[in-house]
PDB file of C-alpha atoms in Angstrom:
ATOM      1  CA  UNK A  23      32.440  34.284 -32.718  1.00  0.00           C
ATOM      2  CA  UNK A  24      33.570  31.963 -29.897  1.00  0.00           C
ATOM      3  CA  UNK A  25      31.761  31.604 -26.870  1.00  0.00           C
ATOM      4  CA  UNK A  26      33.150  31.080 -24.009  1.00  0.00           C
ATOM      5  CA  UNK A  27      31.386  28.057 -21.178  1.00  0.00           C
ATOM      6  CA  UNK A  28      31.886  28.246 -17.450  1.00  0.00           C
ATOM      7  CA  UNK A  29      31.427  24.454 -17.180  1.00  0.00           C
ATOM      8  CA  UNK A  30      31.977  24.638 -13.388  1.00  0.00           C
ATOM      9  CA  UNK A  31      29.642  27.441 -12.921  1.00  0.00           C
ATOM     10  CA  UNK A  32      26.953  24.710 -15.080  1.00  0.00           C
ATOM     11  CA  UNK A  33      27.933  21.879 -13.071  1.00  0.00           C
ATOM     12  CA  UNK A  34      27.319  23.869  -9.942  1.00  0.00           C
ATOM     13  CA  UNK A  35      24.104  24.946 -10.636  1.00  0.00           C
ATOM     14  CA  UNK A  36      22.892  20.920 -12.224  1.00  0.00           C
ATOM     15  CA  UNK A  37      24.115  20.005  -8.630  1.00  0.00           C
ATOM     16  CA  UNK A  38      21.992  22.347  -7.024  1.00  0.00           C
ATOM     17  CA  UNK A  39      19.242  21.236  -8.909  1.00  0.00           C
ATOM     18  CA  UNK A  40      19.602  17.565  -8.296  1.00  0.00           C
ATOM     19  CA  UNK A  41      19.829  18.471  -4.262  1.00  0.00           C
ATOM     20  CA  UNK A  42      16.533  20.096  -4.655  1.00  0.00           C
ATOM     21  CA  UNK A  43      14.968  17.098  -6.523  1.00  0.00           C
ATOM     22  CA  UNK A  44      16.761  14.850  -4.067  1.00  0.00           C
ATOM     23  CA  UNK A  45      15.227  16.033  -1.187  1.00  0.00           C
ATOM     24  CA  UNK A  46      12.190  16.594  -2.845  1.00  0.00           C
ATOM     25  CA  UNK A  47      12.186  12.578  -3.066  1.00  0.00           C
ATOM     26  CA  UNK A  48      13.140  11.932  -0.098  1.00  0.00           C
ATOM     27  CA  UNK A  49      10.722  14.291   1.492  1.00  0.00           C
ATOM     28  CA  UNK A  50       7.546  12.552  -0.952  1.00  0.00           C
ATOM     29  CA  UNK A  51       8.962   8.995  -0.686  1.00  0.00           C
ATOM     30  CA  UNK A  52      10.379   8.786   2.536  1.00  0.00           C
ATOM     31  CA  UNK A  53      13.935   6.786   1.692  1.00  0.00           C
ATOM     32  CA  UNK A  54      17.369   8.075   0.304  1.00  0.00           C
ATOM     33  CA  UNK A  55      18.424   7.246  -2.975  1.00  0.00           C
ATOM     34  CA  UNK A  56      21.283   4.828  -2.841  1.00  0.00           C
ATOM     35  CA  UNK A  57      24.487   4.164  -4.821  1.00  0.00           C
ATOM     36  CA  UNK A  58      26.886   2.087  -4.567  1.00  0.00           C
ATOM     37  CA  UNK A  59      30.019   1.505  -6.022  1.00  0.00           C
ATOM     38  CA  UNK A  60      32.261  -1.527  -6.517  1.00  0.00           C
ATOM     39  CA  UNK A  61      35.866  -0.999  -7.413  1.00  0.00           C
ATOM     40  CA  UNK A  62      38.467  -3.762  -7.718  1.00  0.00           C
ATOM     41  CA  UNK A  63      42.044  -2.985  -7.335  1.00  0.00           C
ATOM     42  CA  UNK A  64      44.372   0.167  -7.633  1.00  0.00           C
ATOM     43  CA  UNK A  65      44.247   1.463 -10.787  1.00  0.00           C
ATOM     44  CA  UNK A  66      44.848   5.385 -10.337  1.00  0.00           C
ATOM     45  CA  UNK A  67      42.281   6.689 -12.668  1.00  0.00           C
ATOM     46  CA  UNK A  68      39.871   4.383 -11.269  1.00  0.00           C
ATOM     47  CA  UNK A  69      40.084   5.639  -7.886  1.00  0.00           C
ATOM     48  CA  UNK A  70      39.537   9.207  -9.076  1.00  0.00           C
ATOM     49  CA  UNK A  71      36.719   8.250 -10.723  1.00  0.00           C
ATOM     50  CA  UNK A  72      35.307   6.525  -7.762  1.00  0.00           C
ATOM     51  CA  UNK A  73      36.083   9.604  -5.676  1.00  0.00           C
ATOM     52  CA  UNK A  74      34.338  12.093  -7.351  1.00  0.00           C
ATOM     53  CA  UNK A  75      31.300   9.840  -7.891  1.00  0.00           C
ATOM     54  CA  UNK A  76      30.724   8.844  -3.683  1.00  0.00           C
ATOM     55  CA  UNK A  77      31.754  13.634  -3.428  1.00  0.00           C
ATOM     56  CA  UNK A  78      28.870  14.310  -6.574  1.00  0.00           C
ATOM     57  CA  UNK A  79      26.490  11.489  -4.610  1.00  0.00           C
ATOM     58  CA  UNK A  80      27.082  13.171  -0.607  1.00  0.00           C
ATOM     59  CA  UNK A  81      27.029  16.912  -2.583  1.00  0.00           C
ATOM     60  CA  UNK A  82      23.279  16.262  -3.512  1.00  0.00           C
ATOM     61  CA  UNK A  83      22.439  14.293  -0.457  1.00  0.00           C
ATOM     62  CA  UNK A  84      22.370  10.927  -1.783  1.00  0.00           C
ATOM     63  CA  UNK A  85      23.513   7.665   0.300  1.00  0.00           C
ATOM     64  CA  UNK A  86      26.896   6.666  -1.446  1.00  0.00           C
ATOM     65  CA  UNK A  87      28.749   3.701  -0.392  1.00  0.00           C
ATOM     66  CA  UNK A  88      32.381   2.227  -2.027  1.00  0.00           C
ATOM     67  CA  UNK A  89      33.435  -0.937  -2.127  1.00  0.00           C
ATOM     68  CA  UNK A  90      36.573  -1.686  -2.568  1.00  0.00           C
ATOM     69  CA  UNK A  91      37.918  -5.196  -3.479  1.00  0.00           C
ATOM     70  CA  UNK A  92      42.023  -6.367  -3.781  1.00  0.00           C
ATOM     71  CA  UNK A  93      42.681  -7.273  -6.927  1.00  0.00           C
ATOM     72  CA  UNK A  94      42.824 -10.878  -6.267  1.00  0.00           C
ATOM     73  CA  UNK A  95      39.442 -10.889  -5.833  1.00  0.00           C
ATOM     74  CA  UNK A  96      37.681 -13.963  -7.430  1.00  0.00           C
ATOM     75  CA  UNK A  97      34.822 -14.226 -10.235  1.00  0.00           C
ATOM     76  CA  UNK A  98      32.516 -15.714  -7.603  1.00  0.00           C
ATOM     77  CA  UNK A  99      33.153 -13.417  -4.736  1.00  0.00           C
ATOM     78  CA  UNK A 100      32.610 -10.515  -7.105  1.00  0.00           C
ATOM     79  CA  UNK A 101      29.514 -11.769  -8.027  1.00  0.00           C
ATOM     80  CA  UNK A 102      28.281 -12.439  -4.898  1.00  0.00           C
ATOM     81  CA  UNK A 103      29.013  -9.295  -3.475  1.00  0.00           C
ATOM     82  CA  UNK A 104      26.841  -7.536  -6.117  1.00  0.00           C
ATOM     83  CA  UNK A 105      24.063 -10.201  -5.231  1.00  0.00           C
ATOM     84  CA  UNK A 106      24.550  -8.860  -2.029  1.00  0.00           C
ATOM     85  CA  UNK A 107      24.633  -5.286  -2.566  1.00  0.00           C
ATOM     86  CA  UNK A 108      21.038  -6.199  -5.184  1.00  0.00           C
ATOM     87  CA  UNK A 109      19.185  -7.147  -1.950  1.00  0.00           C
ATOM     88  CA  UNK A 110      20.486  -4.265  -0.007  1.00  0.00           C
ATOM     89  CA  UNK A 111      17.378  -1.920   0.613  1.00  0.00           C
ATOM     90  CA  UNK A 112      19.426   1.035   1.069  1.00  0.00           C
ATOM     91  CA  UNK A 113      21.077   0.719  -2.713  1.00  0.00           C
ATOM     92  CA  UNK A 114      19.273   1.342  -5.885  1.00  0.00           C
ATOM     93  CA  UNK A 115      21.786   1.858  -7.998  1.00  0.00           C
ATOM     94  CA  UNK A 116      24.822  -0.323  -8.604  1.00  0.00           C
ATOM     95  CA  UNK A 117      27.894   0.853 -10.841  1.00  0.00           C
ATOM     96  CA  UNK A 118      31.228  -1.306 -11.248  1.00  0.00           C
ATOM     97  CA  UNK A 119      34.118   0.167 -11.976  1.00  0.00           C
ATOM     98  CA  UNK A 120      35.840  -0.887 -15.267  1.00  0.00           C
ATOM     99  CA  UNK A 121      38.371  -1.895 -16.563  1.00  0.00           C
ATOM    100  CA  UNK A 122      38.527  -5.326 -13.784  1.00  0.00           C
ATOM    101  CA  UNK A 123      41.456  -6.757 -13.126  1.00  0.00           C
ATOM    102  CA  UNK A 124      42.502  -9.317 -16.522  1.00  0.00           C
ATOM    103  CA  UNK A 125      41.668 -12.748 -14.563  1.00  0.00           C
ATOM    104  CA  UNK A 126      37.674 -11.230 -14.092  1.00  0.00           C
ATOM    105  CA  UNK A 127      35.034 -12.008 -16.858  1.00  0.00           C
ATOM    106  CA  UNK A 128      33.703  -8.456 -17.167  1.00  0.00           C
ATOM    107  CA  UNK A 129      30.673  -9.850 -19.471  1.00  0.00           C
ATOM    108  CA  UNK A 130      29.812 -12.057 -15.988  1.00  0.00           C
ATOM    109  CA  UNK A 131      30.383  -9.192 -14.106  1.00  0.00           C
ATOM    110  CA  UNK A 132      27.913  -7.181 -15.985  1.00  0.00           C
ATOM    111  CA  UNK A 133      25.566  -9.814 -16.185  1.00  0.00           C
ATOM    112  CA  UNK A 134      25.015  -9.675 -12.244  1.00  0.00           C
ATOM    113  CA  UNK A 135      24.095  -6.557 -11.931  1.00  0.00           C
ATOM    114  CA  UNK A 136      20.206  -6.634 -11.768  1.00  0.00           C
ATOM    115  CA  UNK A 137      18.882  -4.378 -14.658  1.00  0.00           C
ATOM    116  CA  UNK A 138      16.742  -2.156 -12.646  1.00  0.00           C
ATOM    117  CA  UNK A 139      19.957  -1.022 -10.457  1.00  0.00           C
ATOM    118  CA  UNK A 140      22.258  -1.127 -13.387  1.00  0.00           C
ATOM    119  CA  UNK A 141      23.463   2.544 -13.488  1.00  0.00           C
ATOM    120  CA  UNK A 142      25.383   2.154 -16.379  1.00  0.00           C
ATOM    121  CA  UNK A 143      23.045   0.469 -18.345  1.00  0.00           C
ATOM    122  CA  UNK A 144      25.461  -2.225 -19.364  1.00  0.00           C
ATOM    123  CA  UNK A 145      22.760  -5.354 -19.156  1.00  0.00           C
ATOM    124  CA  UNK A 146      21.183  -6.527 -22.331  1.00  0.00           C
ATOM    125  CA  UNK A 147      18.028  -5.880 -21.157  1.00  0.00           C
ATOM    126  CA  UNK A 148      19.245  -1.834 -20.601  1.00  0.00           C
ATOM    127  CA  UNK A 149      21.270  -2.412 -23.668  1.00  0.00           C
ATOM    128  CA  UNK A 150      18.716  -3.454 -26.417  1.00  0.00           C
TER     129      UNK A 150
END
């Protein structure tokens, strides 16, 4: 017999959890949890993605904040804008948006990201 799942009915009511953990940690720790987002260039799918990541972060009262680069951005100010955003004390999380434009070493990109604010667990150290 096939059963039928209201997956937005579940993803409303994880949300609604999350918002009540949220502001439980912000009411025992005194500081919003922060994401940020780095996204370079216009790829369409991308910028969905994005979207609905900064919408999920506001919905369960996180901080949220996108960055978005032109595509001619180079290696080094990539990586110094995640150096920048791994000192920020408002962020503790850090996610860039793949696939990067073809001129960007993606394995330096990754790199940069300090492991403890590595959402997607990309770094060796999250990796291994």
């Amino acid at each position: 017999m096939a059963r039928i799942i209201d997956g937005k009915r579940i993803s409303a009511e994880e949300r609604a959890t999350i918002a009540d953990e949220v502001a439980a940690f912000k009411a025992g720790n005194g500081y919003t949890p922060g994401l940020a987002v780095i996204i370079v260039g216009s790829d369409p799918a991308s910028q969905v993605y994005v979207r609905n990541k900064r919408r999920a972060c506001e919905e369960v009262g996180m901080y949220s904040e996108v960055i978005e680069m032109s595509e001619d951005t180079t290696q080094d100010e990539l990586e110094a804008r995640i150096a920048s955003l791994a000192n920020d004390p408002k962020i503790h999380g850090i996610l860039v948006q793949l696939p990067l434009p073809k001129h960007l070493d993606e394995a330096r990109v990754i790199a940069a990201v300090p492991p403890e604010k590595d959402v997607d667990a990309f770094s060796v150290e999250n990796v291994g």
